Every structure is written in C-alpha cells, then in structure tokens.
Amino acid sequence: MKENQTKELKLLESRFIELSRTAYQREIITYSDFLNLNEQNILHTLPKEALYTGYLSFGGYDLAERQMAAFIPDALYLRYGKKSLSEDEIGYPFSVLSVIPLNRKFAEVLSHRDYLGALLNLGIERSKLGDILITGDEALVFAHNDMCDFISSELTRVRHTMVRVSRKERALKDYSPDFEEIRGTVASVRLDSLLPLAFSSSRTRLSGLIEGAKVFVNGRLVTSNGYQVQEGDIISVRGMGKFRYDGAGQRTRKNRIYVVIHKYV
C-alpha cells in the first residue's frame, strides 16, 4: 500500500512539473484537472526550483475545496503588462452547471452524495468535477468544460428524481456558503483546541485526525496538534467539513481565550 502511494505521489509530482515545463516552453497557461486537498498539498510542497513557472489555483469561488491549478509563465505577465492576472484572463477551463428537478413537487431531498454518485455512474472521473453546492432543490456542479455537454445530455436522473441540467450564465466568484457562527473559549489558539469547538467532539479523537493526515489549513496538510492558527485561516477536515477562524477576543478569569469561528454548512 505504501509503495503504491509513493508511486502515485511521484507520478503526480511529475505531472505538475511537466505542466509547468510546457507552460514555460510554449509561453501558454496550462491547467491541471480538479485537485483534492491531498493533491493541492503535494503541489504546494513541491520545491520552487522544481517548477519552471509560478501557479495559481481556483475552484470557482473563494472557499472552493477542489481547485484547478493554472501554471503561468512569466512571459505572459509581461505580455499583459501586469504583475497578476484575473481569473477571467487565466481562463480556467471549467463551468458551473445547474441541476434542478423536472417536477419540484415530487422531487426527493437529495444530498451531495446523491449528485456525486449519479455523475460518477455516468463514467465521469472525479478529477473532472469540482465542488458540488446544494442550495434548496438546486445543485451547482463545477465541471471541466470537456464534460459539460455530456453531463447536460446524459444526467437525467438523480436517485428516483428526474432532473434537468443547464449551464449557468454567470460565474459564482462571489458565492459564499452558509455558515454557523460558533463562539466559545479555548485554552490556546492551537489546532487541537479549535477542532473540538468546531465539531463538538473529543479532543482525543480529533487529535488523531490531525496525526492521521486528514486536516488541512489553507489547503496545506498539517500534522502537528500544536499548530498555531492565524485569523482568517480556513481549516478543512476530511469527512467532517471546514471552518474559518475569525479571531480571538479577551481572556476569561481562568485565562481562557474567547474565539469566534464560522463553520460552513
């Protein structure tokens, strides 16, 4: 198992390096598929000297978990006469699809798992799909442009509910998922102190998730329980969800720290 994981890691690193080399040699932007948190961490931890260009990543909105990486040669910045490029100028090759029931009256209550399962059952690779956002009876699916026409024509049912798919005209750059504000006190602003507050679970269990390589801060894997979280950091726990640390306030008489976090729902 470990040998297979090492092989997959090397293949992914090689893929990133090749995309960067192509961008540099041809003076064009090259793109990865959608990357999960582990894959983003591998990219973030590659030595800078291993890549031929810089890169930016984006998943369609600021808090997207699954993101594409765009490898951008310096020559392109010079061509535009800018130090940075907008998402529109980078041209990430994905779109947003709206999936709604044909008959809302008889539609089931569908979950993220239901939509993802229906898409994967069409034979679509997970790497071609970004986040799936559910708002009421509509699902918003971020999908690689190569897959959009296929999904639009072939996705007709999710569980027992007949659905219709259409491409959204407007991007969701300003989209912000709903959140629950949680206030409480912690002994310190360490990762292993904030997780129990966010997920209402024991510190022992959640510390095991940190050590088990399931916790990411701003897309980077963190395996230290004592990691000091900074205001504005986004903490993602695989299989449990994510939250943003919004800062600390005064201390209590027992020297505990008041904190505010926004847990995304």
Short mmCIF file of C-alpha atoms in Angstrom, two decimals:
data_model
loop_
_atom_site.label_atom_id
_atom_site.label_comp_id
_atom_site.label_asym_id
_atom_site.label_seq_id
_atom_site.Cartn_x
_atom_site.Cartn_y
_atom_site.Cartn_z
CA MET A 1 0.00 0.00 0.00
CA LYS A 2 2.73 2.45 0.99
CA GLU A 3 4.68 1.60 -2.16
CA ASN A 4 1.61 2.37 -4.31
CA GLN A 5 1.07 5.68 -2.52
CA THR A 6 4.71 6.64 -3.11
CA LYS A 7 4.36 5.76 -6.79
CA GLU A 8 1.18 7.85 -7.12
CA LEU A 9 2.90 10.75 -5.37
CA LYS A 10 5.83 10.66 -7.79
CA LEU A 11 3.50 10.45 -10.79
CA LEU A 12 1.54 13.48 -9.60
CA GLU A 13 4.71 15.48 -8.92
CA SER A 14 5.96 14.59 -12.40
CA ARG A 15 2.64 15.70 -13.89
CA PHE A 16 2.87 19.11 -12.18
CA ILE A 17 6.45 19.56 -13.34
CA GLU A 18 5.52 18.62 -16.91
CA LEU A 19 2.60 21.08 -16.95
CA SER A 20 4.91 23.81 -15.68
CA ARG A 21 7.59 22.94 -18.25
CA THR A 22 5.05 23.08 -21.09
CA ALA A 23 3.76 26.46 -19.89
CA TYR A 24 7.31 27.83 -19.79
CA GLN A 25 8.45 26.43 -23.14
CA ARG A 26 5.32 27.35 -25.10
CA GLU A 27 4.53 30.57 -23.19
CA ILE A 28 0.94 29.50 -22.58
CA ILE A 29 -1.13 28.75 -19.49
CA THR A 30 -1.52 25.06 -18.74
CA TYR A 31 -4.05 23.58 -16.34
CA SER A 32 -4.36 20.61 -14.05
CA ASP A 33 -7.61 18.75 -13.50
CA PHE A 34 -9.53 19.47 -10.30
CA LEU A 35 -7.28 18.68 -7.34
CA ASN A 36 -8.42 17.42 -3.96
CA LEU A 37 -6.84 18.67 -0.74
CA ASN A 38 -4.12 16.00 -0.72
CA GLU A 39 -3.17 16.77 -4.31
CA GLN A 40 -3.13 20.52 -3.65
CA ASN A 41 -0.85 19.90 -0.69
CA ILE A 42 1.55 17.93 -2.91
CA LEU A 43 1.67 20.88 -5.32
CA HIS A 44 2.14 23.43 -2.52
CA THR A 45 5.02 21.46 -1.02
CA LEU A 46 6.93 20.95 -4.26
CA PRO A 47 10.26 22.84 -4.10
CA LYS A 48 10.02 26.08 -6.09
CA GLU A 49 13.11 25.15 -8.06
CA ALA A 50 11.33 22.01 -9.31
CA LEU A 51 8.85 24.11 -11.28
CA TYR A 52 9.53 26.25 -14.33
CA THR A 53 6.72 28.73 -13.63
CA GLY A 54 4.53 30.06 -10.87
CA TYR A 55 0.98 28.81 -10.48
CA LEU A 56 -2.39 29.91 -9.15
CA SER A 57 -5.30 27.71 -8.13
CA PHE A 58 -9.03 28.36 -8.19
CA GLY A 59 -12.21 26.33 -7.88
CA GLY A 60 -14.86 28.81 -8.96
CA TYR A 61 -15.32 30.68 -5.68
CA ASP A 62 -13.07 31.77 -2.85
CA LEU A 63 -13.73 28.86 -0.47
CA ALA A 64 -13.78 26.07 -3.05
CA GLU A 65 -12.26 22.87 -1.73
CA ARG A 66 -11.49 21.21 -5.08
CA GLN A 67 -9.41 23.51 -7.27
CA MET A 68 -7.63 23.62 -10.61
CA ALA A 69 -4.03 24.78 -10.81
CA ALA A 70 -3.00 27.11 -13.63
CA PHE A 71 0.73 27.24 -14.45
CA ILE A 72 1.53 30.72 -15.74
CA PRO A 73 4.82 31.65 -17.47
CA ASP A 74 6.47 34.96 -16.59
CA ALA A 75 6.31 35.93 -20.28
CA LEU A 76 2.54 36.11 -20.06
CA TYR A 77 2.64 38.67 -17.25
CA LEU A 78 4.99 40.75 -19.39
CA ARG A 79 2.67 40.42 -22.38
CA TYR A 80 -0.24 41.75 -20.32
CA GLY A 81 1.97 44.32 -18.62
CA LYS A 82 0.73 43.17 -15.21
CA LYS A 83 2.07 41.62 -12.06
CA SER A 84 -1.04 39.48 -11.66
CA LEU A 85 -3.87 38.15 -13.82
CA SER A 86 -7.58 37.90 -13.09
CA GLU A 87 -9.47 34.59 -13.14
CA ASP A 88 -11.07 35.67 -16.44
CA GLU A 89 -7.65 36.30 -18.01
CA ILE A 90 -6.37 32.97 -16.74
CA GLY A 91 -9.41 31.27 -18.29
CA TYR A 92 -9.78 28.21 -16.07
CA PRO A 93 -11.47 25.58 -18.28
CA PHE A 94 -14.49 24.79 -16.14
CA SER A 95 -18.10 25.91 -15.96
CA VAL A 96 -20.97 25.83 -13.48
CA LEU A 97 -23.92 23.56 -14.21
CA SER A 98 -27.33 23.92 -12.58
CA VAL A 99 -29.15 20.67 -11.81
CA ILE A 100 -32.82 21.03 -10.87
CA PRO A 101 -35.74 18.57 -10.65
CA LEU A 102 -38.14 18.47 -13.58
CA ASN A 103 -41.03 18.38 -11.11
CA ARG A 104 -40.23 20.08 -7.83
CA LYS A 105 -43.46 18.85 -6.24
CA PHE A 106 -42.40 15.21 -6.42
CA ALA A 107 -38.64 15.69 -6.01
CA GLU A 108 -36.71 13.85 -3.30
CA VAL A 109 -34.43 15.61 -0.85
CA LEU A 110 -31.07 14.93 -2.48
CA SER A 111 -27.64 15.07 -0.85
CA HIS A 112 -24.15 15.82 -2.11
CA ARG A 113 -23.53 12.06 -2.19
CA ASP A 114 -26.59 11.52 -4.38
CA TYR A 115 -25.48 14.05 -7.00
CA LEU A 116 -21.87 12.86 -6.97
CA GLY A 117 -22.93 9.21 -7.27
CA ALA A 118 -25.17 9.99 -10.24
CA LEU A 119 -22.33 11.81 -12.01
CA LEU A 120 -19.74 9.12 -11.34
CA ASN A 121 -22.22 6.46 -12.55
CA LEU A 122 -22.05 8.16 -15.95
CA GLY A 123 -18.38 7.16 -16.08
CA ILE A 124 -17.03 10.64 -15.35
CA GLU A 125 -13.71 10.74 -13.50
CA ARG A 126 -13.75 12.55 -10.15
CA SER A 127 -10.86 14.73 -11.32
CA LYS A 128 -13.16 16.31 -13.94
CA LEU A 129 -15.56 17.53 -11.25
CA GLY A 130 -15.06 20.30 -8.73
CA ASP A 131 -17.26 21.19 -5.79
CA ILE A 132 -20.97 20.40 -5.73
CA LEU A 133 -23.03 23.05 -3.93
CA ILE A 134 -26.62 22.43 -2.89
CA THR A 135 -28.96 25.39 -2.47
CA GLY A 136 -32.55 24.33 -1.80
CA ASP A 137 -33.60 21.95 -4.58
CA GLU A 138 -30.84 23.07 -6.95
CA ALA A 139 -27.34 21.64 -7.18
CA LEU A 140 -24.49 23.68 -8.66
CA VAL A 141 -21.83 21.47 -10.18
CA PHE A 142 -18.39 22.74 -11.19
CA ALA A 143 -17.26 20.63 -14.15
CA HIS A 144 -14.45 20.61 -16.68
CA ASN A 145 -15.60 22.20 -19.94
CA ASP A 146 -14.90 18.94 -21.79
CA MET A 147 -17.61 17.25 -19.69
CA CYS A 148 -20.34 19.90 -19.68
CA ASP A 149 -22.19 18.91 -22.87
CA PHE A 150 -22.03 15.24 -21.89
CA ILE A 151 -23.42 15.93 -18.41
CA SER A 152 -26.13 18.19 -19.81
CA SER A 153 -27.39 15.46 -22.14
CA GLU A 154 -26.80 12.34 -20.02
CA LEU A 155 -27.62 13.35 -16.44
CA THR A 156 -31.39 12.87 -16.42
CA ARG A 157 -31.97 11.24 -13.04
CA VAL A 158 -30.57 11.55 -9.52
CA ARG A 159 -31.82 8.65 -7.43
CA HIS A 160 -35.52 8.50 -8.40
CA THR A 161 -35.81 12.19 -9.29
CA MET A 162 -35.82 13.27 -12.93
CA VAL A 163 -33.61 16.33 -13.41
CA ARG A 164 -32.70 18.98 -15.97
CA VAL A 165 -29.17 20.34 -16.42
CA SER A 166 -28.27 23.77 -17.78
CA ARG A 167 -25.12 25.85 -17.86
CA LYS A 168 -25.07 28.89 -15.59
CA GLU A 169 -24.53 32.12 -17.49
CA ARG A 170 -22.85 33.86 -14.58
CA ALA A 171 -19.81 32.65 -12.65
CA LEU A 172 -20.00 32.23 -8.88
CA LYS A 173 -16.88 34.14 -7.88
CA ASP A 174 -18.71 35.99 -5.13
CA TYR A 175 -20.50 32.90 -3.82
CA SER A 176 -20.19 32.35 -0.09
CA PRO A 177 -21.54 29.17 1.51
CA ASP A 178 -23.84 29.39 4.51
CA PHE A 179 -22.14 29.18 7.88
CA GLU A 180 -22.91 28.75 11.53
CA GLU A 181 -21.17 31.16 13.89
CA ILE A 182 -19.70 29.43 16.92
CA ARG A 183 -18.37 31.31 19.91
CA GLY A 184 -16.53 29.74 22.80
CA THR A 185 -13.39 29.66 24.87
CA VAL A 186 -10.21 27.68 24.32
CA ALA A 187 -7.02 27.21 26.29
CA SER A 188 -4.94 28.36 23.30
CA VAL A 189 -5.37 29.07 19.60
CA ARG A 190 -3.90 25.73 18.64
CA LEU A 191 -5.36 23.44 16.02
CA ASP A 192 -6.19 20.73 18.57
CA SER A 193 -8.06 23.31 20.69
CA LEU A 194 -10.19 24.76 17.87
CA LEU A 195 -11.30 21.47 16.31
CA PRO A 196 -13.31 20.26 19.36
CA LEU A 197 -15.11 23.61 19.47
CA ALA A 198 -15.96 23.47 15.76
CA PHE A 199 -17.05 19.84 15.58
CA SER A 200 -18.36 19.17 19.12
CA SER A 201 -16.19 16.13 19.54
CA SER A 202 -13.48 14.95 21.90
CA ARG A 203 -10.00 16.41 21.71
CA THR A 204 -8.52 12.90 21.69
CA ARG A 205 -10.48 11.81 18.64
CA LEU A 206 -9.77 14.99 16.69
CA SER A 207 -6.07 14.95 17.58
CA GLY A 208 -5.98 11.54 15.92
CA LEU A 209 -7.35 13.07 12.72
CA ILE A 210 -4.55 15.65 12.73
CA GLU A 211 -1.90 12.99 13.18
CA GLY A 212 -3.70 10.83 10.60
CA ALA A 213 -3.14 13.44 7.86
CA LYS A 214 -6.79 14.45 7.48
CA VAL A 215 -6.57 18.13 8.47
CA PHE A 216 -5.60 20.95 6.12
CA VAL A 217 -5.06 24.64 6.78
CA ASN A 218 -5.48 26.84 3.70
CA GLY A 219 -5.04 23.75 1.52
CA ARG A 220 -1.83 22.60 3.21
CA LEU A 221 -1.60 19.42 5.22
CA VAL A 222 -0.90 19.99 8.92
CA THR A 223 0.04 17.06 11.17
CA SER A 224 1.07 18.97 14.29
CA ASN A 225 -1.54 19.24 17.07
CA GLY A 226 0.20 22.38 18.32
CA TYR A 227 -0.07 24.28 15.03
CA GLN A 228 -0.91 27.93 15.78
CA VAL A 229 -3.94 29.01 13.74
CA GLN A 230 -3.99 32.56 12.37
CA GLU A 231 -7.03 34.80 11.92
CA GLY A 232 -8.69 34.11 8.56
CA ASP A 233 -7.28 30.59 8.20
CA ILE A 234 -9.58 28.00 6.58
CA ILE A 235 -9.40 24.62 8.32
CA SER A 236 -10.70 21.58 6.42
CA VAL A 237 -11.14 18.15 8.00
CA ARG A 238 -11.71 15.34 5.52
CA GLY A 239 -15.07 13.72 6.07
CA MET A 240 -16.22 16.32 8.60
CA GLY A 241 -16.30 19.75 6.97
CA LYS A 242 -14.49 23.06 7.25
CA PHE A 243 -14.49 26.31 9.17
CA ARG A 244 -12.80 29.71 9.21
CA TYR A 245 -11.10 31.02 12.33
CA ASP A 246 -12.28 34.61 12.74
CA GLY A 247 -10.11 35.73 15.61
CA ALA A 248 -9.69 35.92 19.36
CA GLY A 249 -11.05 38.30 21.95
CA GLN A 250 -10.42 38.86 25.63
CA ARG A 251 -9.36 36.27 28.17
CA THR A 252 -11.58 34.90 30.90
CA ARG A 253 -10.73 34.96 34.59
CA LYS A 254 -9.41 31.42 34.16
CA ASN A 255 -7.11 32.71 31.39
CA ARG A 256 -9.04 31.02 28.58
CA ILE A 257 -9.41 32.84 25.24
CA TYR A 258 -12.70 33.88 23.65
CA VAL A 259 -12.73 32.90 19.96
CA VAL A 260 -15.13 33.10 17.02
CA ILE A 261 -15.27 30.57 14.21
CA HIS A 262 -17.55 30.25 11.16
CA LYS A 263 -18.40 26.64 10.40
CA TYR A 264 -19.64 26.09 6.86
CA VAL A 265 -22.88 24.13 6.48
#
